[in-house]
Each structure stands twice: as structure tokens, then as C-alpha cells.
PDB file of C-alpha atoms and ligand atoms in Angstrom:
ATOM      1  CA  UNK A   1       0.000   0.000   0.000  1.00 98.00           C
ATOM      2  CA  UNK A   2       1.035   3.588  -0.532  1.00 98.00           C
ATOM      3  CA  UNK A   3       0.277   5.995   2.290  1.00 98.00           C
ATOM      4  CA  UNK A   4       0.901   9.721   2.645  1.00 98.00           C
ATOM      5  CA  UNK A   5       1.365  11.936   5.658  1.00 98.00           C
ATOM      6  CA  UNK A   6       0.748  15.682   5.545  1.00 98.00           C
ATOM      7  CA  UNK A   7       2.460  17.969   8.041  1.00 92.00           C
ATOM      8  CA  UNK A   8       0.843  20.365  10.438  1.00 98.00           C
ATOM      9  CA  UNK A   9      -1.963  22.156   8.619  1.00 98.00           C
ATOM     10  CA  UNK A  10      -1.931  25.776   9.795  1.00 98.00           C
ATOM     11  CA  UNK A  11      -5.105  27.835   9.410  1.00 98.00           C
ATOM     12  CA  UNK A  12      -7.041  28.723   6.294  1.00 97.00           C
ATOM     13  CA  UNK A  13      -4.043  28.939   3.901  1.00 97.00           C
ATOM     14  CA  UNK A  14      -3.123  25.358   4.907  1.00 98.00           C
ATOM     15  CA  UNK A  15      -6.664  24.105   4.373  1.00 98.00           C
ATOM     16  CA  UNK A  16      -6.907  25.964   1.064  1.00 98.00           C
ATOM     17  CA  UNK A  17      -3.749  24.517  -0.507  1.00 98.00           C
ATOM     18  CA  UNK A  18      -4.923  21.023   0.478  1.00 98.00           C
ATOM     19  CA  UNK A  19      -8.369  21.624  -1.000  1.00 98.00           C
ATOM     20  CA  UNK A  20      -6.822  22.818  -4.242  1.00 98.00           C
ATOM     21  CA  UNK A  21      -4.212  20.061  -4.652  1.00 98.00           C
ATOM     22  CA  UNK A  22      -4.736  16.905  -2.601  1.00 98.00           C
ATOM     23  CA  UNK A  23      -7.160  15.017  -4.849  1.00 98.00           C
ATOM     24  CA  UNK A  24      -4.950  15.675  -7.895  1.00 97.00           C
ATOM     25  CA  UNK A  25      -1.807  14.502  -6.064  1.00 98.00           C
ATOM     26  CA  UNK A  26      -3.607  11.405  -4.723  1.00 98.00           C
ATOM     27  CA  UNK A  27      -4.630  10.440  -8.227  1.00 98.00           C
ATOM     28  CA  UNK A  28      -1.285  11.186  -9.855  1.00 98.00           C
ATOM     29  CA  UNK A  29       0.699   9.260  -7.247  1.00 98.00           C
ATOM     30  CA  UNK A  30      -1.849   6.461  -6.582  1.00 98.00           C
ATOM     31  CA  UNK A  31      -2.040   7.158  -2.855  1.00 98.00           C
ATOM     32  CA  UNK A  32      -4.292   4.746  -0.943  1.00 98.00           C
ATOM     33  CA  UNK A  33      -4.513   6.423   2.463  1.00 98.00           C
ATOM     34  CA  UNK A  34      -3.835   9.925   3.789  1.00 98.00           C
ATOM     35  CA  UNK A  35      -2.988  10.964   7.339  1.00 98.00           C
ATOM     36  CA  UNK A  36      -2.684  14.639   8.296  1.00 98.00           C
ATOM     37  CA  UNK A  37      -1.801  16.507  11.459  1.00 98.00           C
ATOM     38  CA  UNK A  38      -4.610  19.007  12.038  1.00 98.00           C
ATOM     39  CA  UNK A  39      -4.010  20.474  15.501  1.00 98.00           C
ATOM     40  CA  UNK A  40      -3.392  23.964  14.050  1.00 98.00           C
ATOM     41  CA  UNK A  41      -5.940  23.787  11.231  1.00 98.00           C
ATOM     42  CA  UNK A  42      -8.470  26.237  12.712  1.00 97.00           C
ATOM     43  CA  UNK A  43      -7.007  29.767  13.026  1.00 95.00           C
ATOM     44  CA  UNK A  44      -3.673  28.160  13.985  1.00 96.00           C
ATOM     45  CA  UNK A  45      -5.004  26.736  17.256  1.00 97.00           C
ATOM     46  CA  UNK A  46      -7.070  23.553  17.476  1.00 97.00           C
ATOM     47  CA  UNK A  47      -9.613  22.084  15.085  1.00 98.00           C
ATOM     48  CA  UNK A  48     -13.310  22.902  14.720  1.00 98.00           C
ATOM     49  CA  UNK A  49     -16.013  20.459  13.631  1.00 98.00           C
ATOM     50  CA  UNK A  50     -16.580  22.486  10.452  1.00 98.00           C
ATOM     51  CA  UNK A  51     -12.901  22.550   9.458  1.00 98.00           C
ATOM     52  CA  UNK A  52     -12.521  18.861  10.289  1.00 98.00           C
ATOM     53  CA  UNK A  53     -15.345  17.955   7.893  1.00 98.00           C
ATOM     54  CA  UNK A  54     -13.834  20.233   5.267  1.00 98.00           C
ATOM     55  CA  UNK A  55     -10.460  18.431   5.552  1.00 98.00           C
ATOM     56  CA  UNK A  56     -11.976  14.941   5.507  1.00 98.00           C
ATOM     57  CA  UNK A  57     -13.850  15.927   2.331  1.00 98.00           C
ATOM     58  CA  UNK A  58     -10.561  16.708   0.566  1.00 98.00           C
ATOM     59  CA  UNK A  59      -9.489  13.058   0.809  1.00 97.00           C
ATOM     60  CA  UNK A  60      -7.779  12.941   4.209  1.00 98.00           C
ATOM     61  CA  UNK A  61      -8.610   9.668   6.010  1.00 98.00           C
ATOM     62  CA  UNK A  62      -7.467  10.403   9.560  1.00 98.00           C
ATOM     63  CA  UNK A  63      -6.397  13.526  11.456  1.00 98.00           C
ATOM     64  CA  UNK A  64      -3.751  13.469  14.184  1.00 98.00           C
ATOM     65  CA  UNK A  65      -2.998  16.047  16.863  1.00 98.00           C
ATOM     66  CA  UNK A  66      -0.639  17.271  19.541  1.00 98.00           C
ATOM     67  CA  UNK A  67      -0.298  19.972  22.190  1.00 97.00           C
ATOM     68  CA  UNK A  68      -2.994  22.132  20.522  1.00 97.00           C
ATOM     69  CA  UNK A  69      -5.524  19.309  20.134  1.00 97.00           C
ATOM     70  CA  UNK A  70      -7.703  20.596  22.974  1.00 97.00           C
ATOM     71  CA  UNK A  71      -7.496  24.333  22.163  1.00 97.00           C
ATOM     72  CA  UNK A  72     -11.126  24.235  20.948  1.00 96.00           C
ATOM     73  CA  UNK A  73     -12.063  21.801  23.649  1.00 96.00           C
ATOM     74  CA  UNK A  74     -15.809  21.213  23.297  1.00 96.00           C
ATOM     75  CA  UNK A  75     -15.603  20.738  19.541  1.00 97.00           C
ATOM     76  CA  UNK A  76     -12.641  18.382  19.940  1.00 97.00           C
ATOM     77  CA  UNK A  77     -14.490  16.271  22.509  1.00 97.00           C
ATOM     78  CA  UNK A  78     -17.247  15.769  19.920  1.00 97.00           C
ATOM     79  CA  UNK A  79     -14.791  15.019  17.112  1.00 98.00           C
ATOM     80  CA  UNK A  80     -12.859  12.454  19.143  1.00 97.00           C
ATOM     81  CA  UNK A  81     -16.099  10.532  19.640  1.00 97.00           C
ATOM     82  CA  UNK A  82     -17.512  10.771  16.157  1.00 97.00           C
ATOM     83  CA  UNK A  83     -14.770  11.356  13.567  1.00 98.00           C
ATOM     84  CA  UNK A  84     -11.479   9.726  12.504  1.00 98.00           C
ATOM     85  CA  UNK A  85      -9.541  12.122  14.735  1.00 98.00           C
ATOM     86  CA  UNK A  86      -6.724  11.070  17.063  1.00 98.00           C
ATOM     87  CA  UNK A  87      -5.001  12.868  19.923  1.00 98.00           C
ATOM     88  CA  UNK A  88      -1.620  11.764  21.315  1.00 98.00           C
ATOM     89  CA  UNK A  89      -2.223   8.372  22.883  1.00 98.00           C
ATOM     90  CA  UNK A  90       0.080   9.035  25.854  1.00 98.00           C
ATOM     91  CA  UNK A  91      -2.114  11.785  27.367  1.00 98.00           C
ATOM     92  CA  UNK A  92      -2.816  10.754  30.980  1.00 97.00           C
ATOM     93  CA  UNK A  93      -5.629   8.354  31.780  1.00 96.00           C
ATOM     94  CA  UNK A  94      -9.074   9.969  31.766  1.00 96.00           C
ATOM     95  CA  UNK A  95      -8.397  12.359  28.867  1.00 97.00           C
ATOM     96  CA  UNK A  96     -11.092  11.887  26.176  1.00 97.00           C
ATOM     97  CA  UNK A  97     -10.270  10.214  22.885  1.00 98.00           C
ATOM     98  CA  UNK A  98      -7.481   7.922  21.808  1.00 97.00           C
ATOM     99  CA  UNK A  99      -4.288   7.981  19.815  1.00 98.00           C
ATOM    100  CA  UNK A 100      -4.354   4.692  17.986  1.00 98.00           C
ATOM    101  CA  UNK A 101      -6.700   3.372  15.329  1.00 98.00           C
ATOM    102  CA  UNK A 102      -6.531   0.421  12.957  1.00 98.00           C
ATOM    103  CA  UNK A 103      -7.894   0.956   9.442  1.00 98.00           C
ATOM    104  CA  UNK A 104      -8.526  -1.409   6.555  1.00 98.00           C
ATOM    105  CA  UNK A 105      -6.598  -0.406   3.414  1.00 98.00           C
ATOM    106  CA  UNK A 106      -6.713  -2.581   0.276  1.00 96.00           C
ATOM    107  CA  UNK A 107      -7.745  -5.539   2.440  1.00 97.00           C
ATOM    108  CA  UNK A 108      -4.819  -5.041   4.847  1.00 97.00           C
ATOM    109  CA  UNK A 109      -4.680  -3.613   8.344  1.00 98.00           C
ATOM    110  CA  UNK A 110      -2.934  -0.281   8.900  1.00 98.00           C
ATOM    111  CA  UNK A 111      -2.439   1.119  12.401  1.00 98.00           C
ATOM    112  CA  UNK A 112      -2.022   4.843  12.877  1.00 98.00           C
ATOM    113  CA  UNK A 113      -0.464   5.943  16.148  1.00 98.00           C
ATOM    114  CA  UNK A 114      -0.198   9.494  17.476  1.00 98.00           C
ATOM    115  CA  UNK A 115       2.257  10.162  20.323  1.00 98.00           C
ATOM    116  CA  UNK A 116       3.660  13.306  21.939  1.00 98.00           C
ATOM    117  CA  UNK A 117       7.115  14.096  23.322  1.00 98.00           C
ATOM    118  CA  UNK A 118       7.704  15.482  26.804  1.00 97.00           C
ATOM    119  CA  UNK A 119      10.124  18.411  26.370  1.00 97.00           C
ATOM    120  CA  UNK A 120       8.144  21.734  26.597  1.00 96.00           C
ATOM    121  CA  UNK A 121       4.898  19.817  26.059  1.00 97.00           C
ATOM    122  CA  UNK A 122       1.779  19.326  28.227  1.00 96.00           C
ATOM    123  CA  UNK A 123       1.894  16.516  30.797  1.00 96.00           C
ATOM    124  CA  UNK A 124       1.981  13.156  29.054  1.00 98.00           C
ATOM    125  CA  UNK A 125       3.170   9.670  29.937  1.00 98.00           C
ATOM    126  CA  UNK A 126       6.646   8.579  28.782  1.00 98.00           C
ATOM    127  CA  UNK A 127       6.164   8.182  24.995  1.00 98.00           C
ATOM    128  CA  UNK A 128       9.040   5.721  24.559  1.00 98.00           C
ATOM    129  CA  UNK A 129       7.749   3.127  26.994  1.00 98.00           C
ATOM    130  CA  UNK A 130       4.199   3.846  25.808  1.00 98.00           C
ATOM    131  CA  UNK A 131       5.163   3.064  22.203  1.00 98.00           C
ATOM    132  CA  UNK A 132       6.781  -0.227  23.213  1.00 97.00           C
ATOM    133  CA  UNK A 133       3.551  -1.314  24.921  1.00 97.00           C
ATOM    134  CA  UNK A 134       1.377  -0.288  21.964  1.00 97.00           C
ATOM    135  CA  UNK A 135       3.575  -2.174  19.512  1.00 97.00           C
ATOM    136  CA  UNK A 136       3.499  -5.295  21.634  1.00 97.00           C
ATOM    137  CA  UNK A 137      -0.322  -5.252  21.527  1.00 96.00           C
ATOM    138  CA  UNK A 138      -0.447  -4.574  17.774  1.00 97.00           C
ATOM    139  CA  UNK A 139       1.933  -7.435  17.009  1.00 95.00           C
ATOM    140  CA  UNK A 140      -0.236  -9.714  19.176  1.00 96.00           C
ATOM    141  CA  UNK A 141      -3.200  -8.696  17.000  1.00 96.00           C
ATOM    142  CA  UNK A 142      -1.197  -9.411  13.847  1.00 96.00           C
ATOM    143  CA  UNK A 143      -1.042  -5.791  12.651  1.00 98.00           C
ATOM    144  CA  UNK A 144       2.144  -5.285  10.621  1.00 97.00           C
ATOM    145  CA  UNK A 145       1.605  -1.972   8.837  1.00 98.00           C
ATOM    146  CA  UNK A 146       2.147   0.756  11.406  1.00 98.00           C
ATOM    147  CA  UNK A 147       2.669   4.508  11.042  1.00 98.00           C
ATOM    148  CA  UNK A 148       3.489   6.902  13.894  1.00 98.00           C
ATOM    149  CA  UNK A 149       3.049  10.689  14.018  1.00 98.00           C
ATOM    150  CA  UNK A 150       5.401  11.723  16.831  1.00 98.00           C
ATOM    151  CA  UNK A 151       4.546  15.264  17.885  1.00 98.00           C
ATOM    152  CA  UNK A 152       7.593  16.635  19.680  1.00 98.00           C
ATOM    153  CA  UNK A 153       9.671  19.770  20.090  1.00 97.00           C
ATOM    154  CA  UNK A 154      13.190  18.411  19.994  1.00 97.00           C
ATOM    155  CA  UNK A 155      15.002  16.447  17.318  1.00 98.00           C
ATOM    156  CA  UNK A 156      16.637  14.199  19.927  1.00 97.00           C
ATOM    157  CA  UNK A 157      13.332  12.782  21.196  1.00 98.00           C
ATOM    158  CA  UNK A 158      12.338  12.049  17.603  1.00 98.00           C
ATOM    159  CA  UNK A 159      15.624  10.326  16.779  1.00 98.00           C
ATOM    160  CA  UNK A 160      15.355   8.308  19.993  1.00 98.00           C
ATOM    161  CA  UNK A 161      11.959   6.911  19.042  1.00 98.00           C
ATOM    162  CA  UNK A 162      13.292   6.146  15.546  1.00 98.00           C
ATOM    163  CA  UNK A 163      16.350   4.290  16.871  1.00 98.00           C
ATOM    164  CA  UNK A 164      14.154   2.389  19.342  1.00 98.00           C
ATOM    165  CA  UNK A 165      11.511   1.343  16.830  1.00 98.00           C
ATOM    166  CA  UNK A 166      13.377   0.953  13.520  1.00 98.00           C
ATOM    167  CA  UNK A 167      12.592  -2.432  12.048  1.00 98.00           C
ATOM    168  CA  UNK A 168       9.358  -2.653  14.059  1.00 98.00           C
ATOM    169  CA  UNK A 169       7.142  -0.074  12.335  1.00 98.00           C
ATOM    170  CA  UNK A 170       6.591   0.989   8.711  1.00 98.00           C
ATOM    171  CA  UNK A 171       6.983   4.726   9.194  1.00 98.00           C
ATOM    172  CA  UNK A 172       7.629   7.466  11.744  1.00 98.00           C
ATOM    173  CA  UNK A 173       7.251  11.146  11.014  1.00 98.00           C
ATOM    174  CA  UNK A 174       7.809  14.018  13.405  1.00 98.00           C
ATOM    175  CA  UNK A 175       5.536  17.026  13.658  1.00 98.00           C
ATOM    176  CA  UNK A 176       5.145  20.217  15.727  1.00 98.00           C
ATOM    177  CA  UNK A 177       8.138  22.421  14.822  1.00 98.00           C
ATOM    178  CA  UNK A 178       6.546  23.436  11.484  1.00 98.00           C
ATOM    179  CA  UNK A 179      10.040  23.482   9.937  1.00 98.00           C
ATOM    180  CA  UNK A 180      10.964  20.497   7.798  1.00 98.00           C
ATOM    181  CA  UNK A 181      14.204  18.566   8.285  1.00 98.00           C
ATOM    182  CA  UNK A 182      16.178  16.901   5.488  1.00 97.00           C
ATOM    183  CA  UNK A 183      16.908  13.485   7.001  1.00 98.00           C
ATOM    184  CA  UNK A 184      14.351  11.465   5.048  1.00 98.00           C
ATOM    185  CA  UNK A 185      15.507   7.848   5.155  1.00 98.00           C
ATOM    186  CA  UNK A 186      14.557   4.201   5.364  1.00 98.00           C
ATOM    187  CA  UNK A 187      16.425   2.011   7.847  1.00 98.00           C
ATOM    188  CA  UNK A 188      15.520  -1.652   8.438  1.00 98.00           C
ATOM    189  CA  UNK A 189      12.180  -1.125   6.655  1.00 98.00           C
ATOM    190  CA  UNK A 190      11.180   1.945   8.692  1.00 98.00           C
ATOM    191  CA  UNK A 191      10.696   5.216   6.804  1.00 98.00           C
ATOM    192  CA  UNK A 192      11.628   8.211   8.922  1.00 98.00           C
ATOM    193  CA  UNK A 193      11.690  11.999   8.899  1.00 98.00           C
ATOM    194  CA  UNK A 194      12.455  14.098  11.992  1.00 98.00           C
ATOM    195  CA  UNK A 195       9.933  16.781  11.003  1.00 98.00           C
ATOM    196  CA  UNK A 196       7.756  17.088   7.918  1.00 98.00           C
ATOM    197  CA  UNK A 197       7.235  20.859   8.216  1.00 98.00           C
ATOM    198  CA  UNK A 198       3.989  22.810   8.044  1.00 98.00           C
ATOM    199  CA  UNK A 199       1.295  22.990   5.403  1.00 98.00           C
ATOM    200  CA  UNK A 200       0.344  26.641   5.368  1.00 98.00           C
ATOM    201  CA  UNK A 201       2.178  29.962   5.073  1.00 98.00           C
ATOM    202  CA  UNK A 202       5.927  29.578   4.546  1.00 97.00           C
ATOM    203  CA  UNK A 203       6.899  33.269   4.431  1.00 96.00           C
ATOM    204  CA  UNK A 204       6.604  34.237   8.094  1.00 96.00           C
ATOM    205  CA  UNK A 205       7.223  32.548  11.470  1.00 96.00           C
ATOM    206  CA  UNK A 206       5.975  28.933  11.620  1.00 96.00           C
ATOM    207  CA  UNK A 207       2.808  29.870   9.753  1.00 96.00           C
ATOM    208  CA  UNK A 208       1.973  32.950  11.850  1.00 95.00           C
ATOM    209  CA  UNK A 209       2.276  36.657  11.069  1.00 95.00           C
ATOM    210  CA  UNK A 210       5.723  37.784  12.266  1.00 95.00           C
ATOM    211  CA  UNK A 211       4.602  41.058  13.961  1.00 95.00           C
ATOM    212  CA  UNK A 212       3.611  39.691  17.399  1.00 95.00           C
ATOM    213  CA  UNK A 213       6.428  37.107  17.661  1.00 95.00           C
ATOM    214  CA  UNK A 214       8.996  39.856  16.896  1.00 95.00           C
ATOM    215  CA  UNK A 215       7.336  42.203  19.391  1.00 96.00           C
ATOM    216  CA  UNK A 216       7.383  39.448  22.019  1.00 95.00           C
ATOM    217  CA  UNK A 217      11.032  38.629  21.334  1.00 95.00           C
ATOM    218  CA  UNK A 218      12.176  42.235  21.494  1.00 96.00           C
ATOM    219  CA  UNK A 219       9.984  43.706  24.260  1.00 97.00           C
ATOM    220  CA  UNK A 220       8.682  40.748  26.268  1.00 96.00           C
ATOM    221  CA  UNK A 221       5.130  41.874  25.532  1.00 96.00           C
ATOM    222  CA  UNK A 222       3.166  39.124  23.793  1.00 92.00           C
ATOM    223  CA  UNK A 223      -0.178  39.038  22.011  1.00 93.00           C
ATOM    224  CA  UNK A 224      -2.355  36.842  19.869  1.00 92.00           C
ATOM    225  CA  UNK A 225      -0.542  35.023  17.078  1.00 93.00           C
ATOM    226  CA  UNK A 226      -2.448  35.395  13.800  1.00 95.00           C
ATOM    227  CA  UNK A 227      -2.455  33.298  10.637  1.00 96.00           C
ATOM    228  CA  UNK A 228      -2.209  35.731   7.658  1.00 95.00           C
ATOM    229  CA  UNK A 229      -5.049  35.750   5.131  1.00 88.00           C
ATOM    230  CA  UNK A 230      -2.738  35.750   2.159  1.00 90.00           C
ATOM    231  CA  UNK A 231       0.773  34.378   1.957  1.00 97.00           C
ATOM    232  CA  UNK A 232       3.115  32.065   0.074  1.00 97.00           C
ATOM    233  CA  UNK A 233       1.600  28.705   1.003  1.00 98.00           C
ATOM    234  CA  UNK A 234       3.256  25.308   0.893  1.00 98.00           C
ATOM    235  CA  UNK A 235       1.889  21.761   1.142  1.00 98.00           C
ATOM    236  CA  UNK A 236       4.368  19.186   2.517  1.00 98.00           C
ATOM    237  CA  UNK A 237       3.773  15.466   2.311  1.00 98.00           C
ATOM    238  CA  UNK A 238       5.705  12.273   3.006  1.00 98.00           C
ATOM    239  CA  UNK A 239       4.792   9.282   0.825  1.00 98.00           C
ATOM    240  CA  UNK A 240       5.621   5.723   1.895  1.00 98.00           C
ATOM    241  CA  UNK A 241       5.275   2.423   0.017  1.00 98.00           C
ATOM    242  CA  UNK A 242       4.693  -0.412   2.463  1.00 98.00           C
ATOM    243  CA  UNK A 243       4.961  -4.144   1.770  1.00 98.00           C
ATOM    244  CA  UNK A 244       4.374  -6.681   4.558  1.00 97.00           C
ATOM    245  CA  UNK A 245       4.867  -4.015   7.212  1.00 98.00           C
ATOM    246  CA  UNK A 246       8.162  -2.745   5.745  1.00 98.00           C
ATOM    247  CA  UNK A 247       8.724   0.580   4.008  1.00 98.00           C
ATOM    248  CA  UNK A 248      10.219  -0.222   0.608  1.00 98.00           C
ATOM    249  CA  UNK A 249      10.236   3.291  -0.852  1.00 98.00           C
ATOM    250  CA  UNK A 250       9.704   6.800   0.474  1.00 98.00           C
ATOM    251  CA  UNK A 251       9.802  10.338  -0.865  1.00 98.00           C
ATOM    252  CA  UNK A 252       8.703  13.809   0.126  1.00 98.00           C
ATOM    253  CA  UNK A 253       6.548  16.069  -2.021  1.00 98.00           C
ATOM    254  CA  UNK A 254       6.347  19.829  -1.701  1.00 98.00           C
ATOM    255  CA  UNK A 255       3.732  21.887  -3.542  1.00 98.00           C
ATOM    256  CA  UNK A 256       4.228  25.632  -3.581  1.00 98.00           C
ATOM    257  CA  UNK A 257       1.137  27.743  -4.237  1.00 96.00           C
ATOM    258  CA  UNK A 258       2.887  29.763  -6.938  1.00 95.00           C
ATOM    259  CA  UNK A 259       4.613  26.926  -8.832  1.00 96.00           C
ATOM    260  CA  UNK A 260       3.048  24.227 -10.948  1.00 94.00           C
ATOM    261  CA  UNK A 261       5.569  21.389 -10.526  1.00 96.00           C
ATOM    262  CA  UNK A 262       5.903  19.460  -7.303  1.00 97.00           C
ATOM    263  CA  UNK A 263       9.337  19.289  -5.667  1.00 98.00           C
ATOM    264  CA  UNK A 264      10.218  15.654  -5.004  1.00 98.00           C
ATOM    265  CA  UNK A 265      12.945  14.452  -2.597  1.00 98.00           C
ATOM    266  CA  UNK A 266      13.857  10.780  -2.398  1.00 98.00           C
ATOM    267  CA  UNK A 267      14.702   9.053   0.887  1.00 98.00           C
ATOM    268  CA  UNK A 268      18.144   7.580   1.527  1.00 98.00           C
ATOM    269  CA  UNK A 269      17.600   3.830   1.769  1.00 97.00           C
ATOM    270  CA  UNK A 270      20.006   1.880   4.015  1.00 92.00           C
TER     271      UNK A 270
HETATM  272 FE1  FE2 B   1       2.201  21.286  18.158  1.00 73.53          FE
END
């Protein structure tokens, strides 16, 4: 099967570039299943019911989250019960929703896992031990195709989970920093990228207008971070070919709003 993962969708420009391009890309590249991180999809903070429906209608199959999952709390509670929406699985016990779901793709099982790191993040259980437990259960159930969205601030936490789980899962992609890294690779059948980068405005500060962040950095006085209405938008996507639980090929696609051709980067395969 061929799956794709789209990085953190930030606000309306992120939703717009997906609406305008995803179905075409899915068709051109024969993509069977699409995962997208949507914790910043509504005004940069959280996800509303309306925007969730809008994204699912573009061809996204499941939406993952992170530290902003509960920013629009009541709407998220409803979505976690009724829609293919995940929040990091290692949130403490009692938090609504879940962070693991098994789907049927081309007659095969595909597990999607959403986890969150600990550095500068809300209180969560240790993601490394949590992942080990989840994988044990999935293997017991005979699920071989497994993809993880690891939402974390630091590159080291992401590399740790990769080194721990390589050979055991089909793909791991980092999210949260909104800035893509260039270490796309496959090791022991696990496709990996430290961070996919945002899908939204690329000409400011992590998808937000630069005025308030600069003011905050220079004066200590903060304010509300705003997603600009118009900008140079980018869509960033990781594509993985999986056979019997192993990633056999992987590449990244970038679509810029003002250029026709996609930019394709191949993974290093070891
Ligand atoms: Fe985040």
C-alpha cells in the first residue's frame, strides 16, 4: 500500500492549498490512504467540527494532533467521539479520545499511532515506553503496517523513538516544529523523517504573522498570534510504500502555491 502523511496544517491557507491540490496529487501518485496533522488547522489553534469535515472531504482519512488538540475543547471532545480524529495516545488516563486506530486499506490492516514528546509539552506519559507497549499489543493482534506521528519539540526525542523502533514499524514522522528537516531515510524497513514541516504559510514565522512574535522577542510583551489571510503557502507530504509491514520506498513532495511542478525528494535507503 502507498500511504501519505501531511504535516501540520496551519489555518485557512493550509486548508486551502490542500483543498486545491490533494485530490490531484492522490490520483497522480496512486495514494491509498492519507494521514494529516490538524491540531493547528483552525485559526492556527485547534480544530473545529466544520474545518474537520472540510479536511476529511478533501481526501484525508485520519487527522492526528498534539499539544494544541484541545485548544477548541468542546468541539474536539465531539470530534474524538464521532470522527477519525486522534489525539496523542500518551495523554494521561481519563483524557477523552485515543491515539491509535486500525484501518482497513486494500484488504490489509494499517495502524495509525499518534504520540507526543515530553520536552516543553503538556503533561503526558513517557512516549518511549508507551510506544513499546502499543507495539506489543499490535503485534499480538497481527497488525504489521504501522505509522506513527510523533509530535515533539526536539530532534533528539524524535531520533530516539526512531532508533528504538526501527525495524518494528513501517513509518515514523515528526511534527510540531513546522520546519521540515532533510533526514528522510529508510532504515531496516522503517521510513523516517524528523519533522515534515507545516502545510500553510511559509513566508513568516511557523505559519503565523511575524509582527507579534517579533514584538514578544524584542519587548517581552506578547499578544495573539495570527495566521495571515494571504501568503506564500506550501503543502508538505511524506509518501511511503509499504509491503508486509516494511517501508520499501519513500519520498517527500512539496507543492508551492505559486509553482506548478511538485518538488520531489527521495529518501536515503540503508
Ligand atoms: Fe504542536
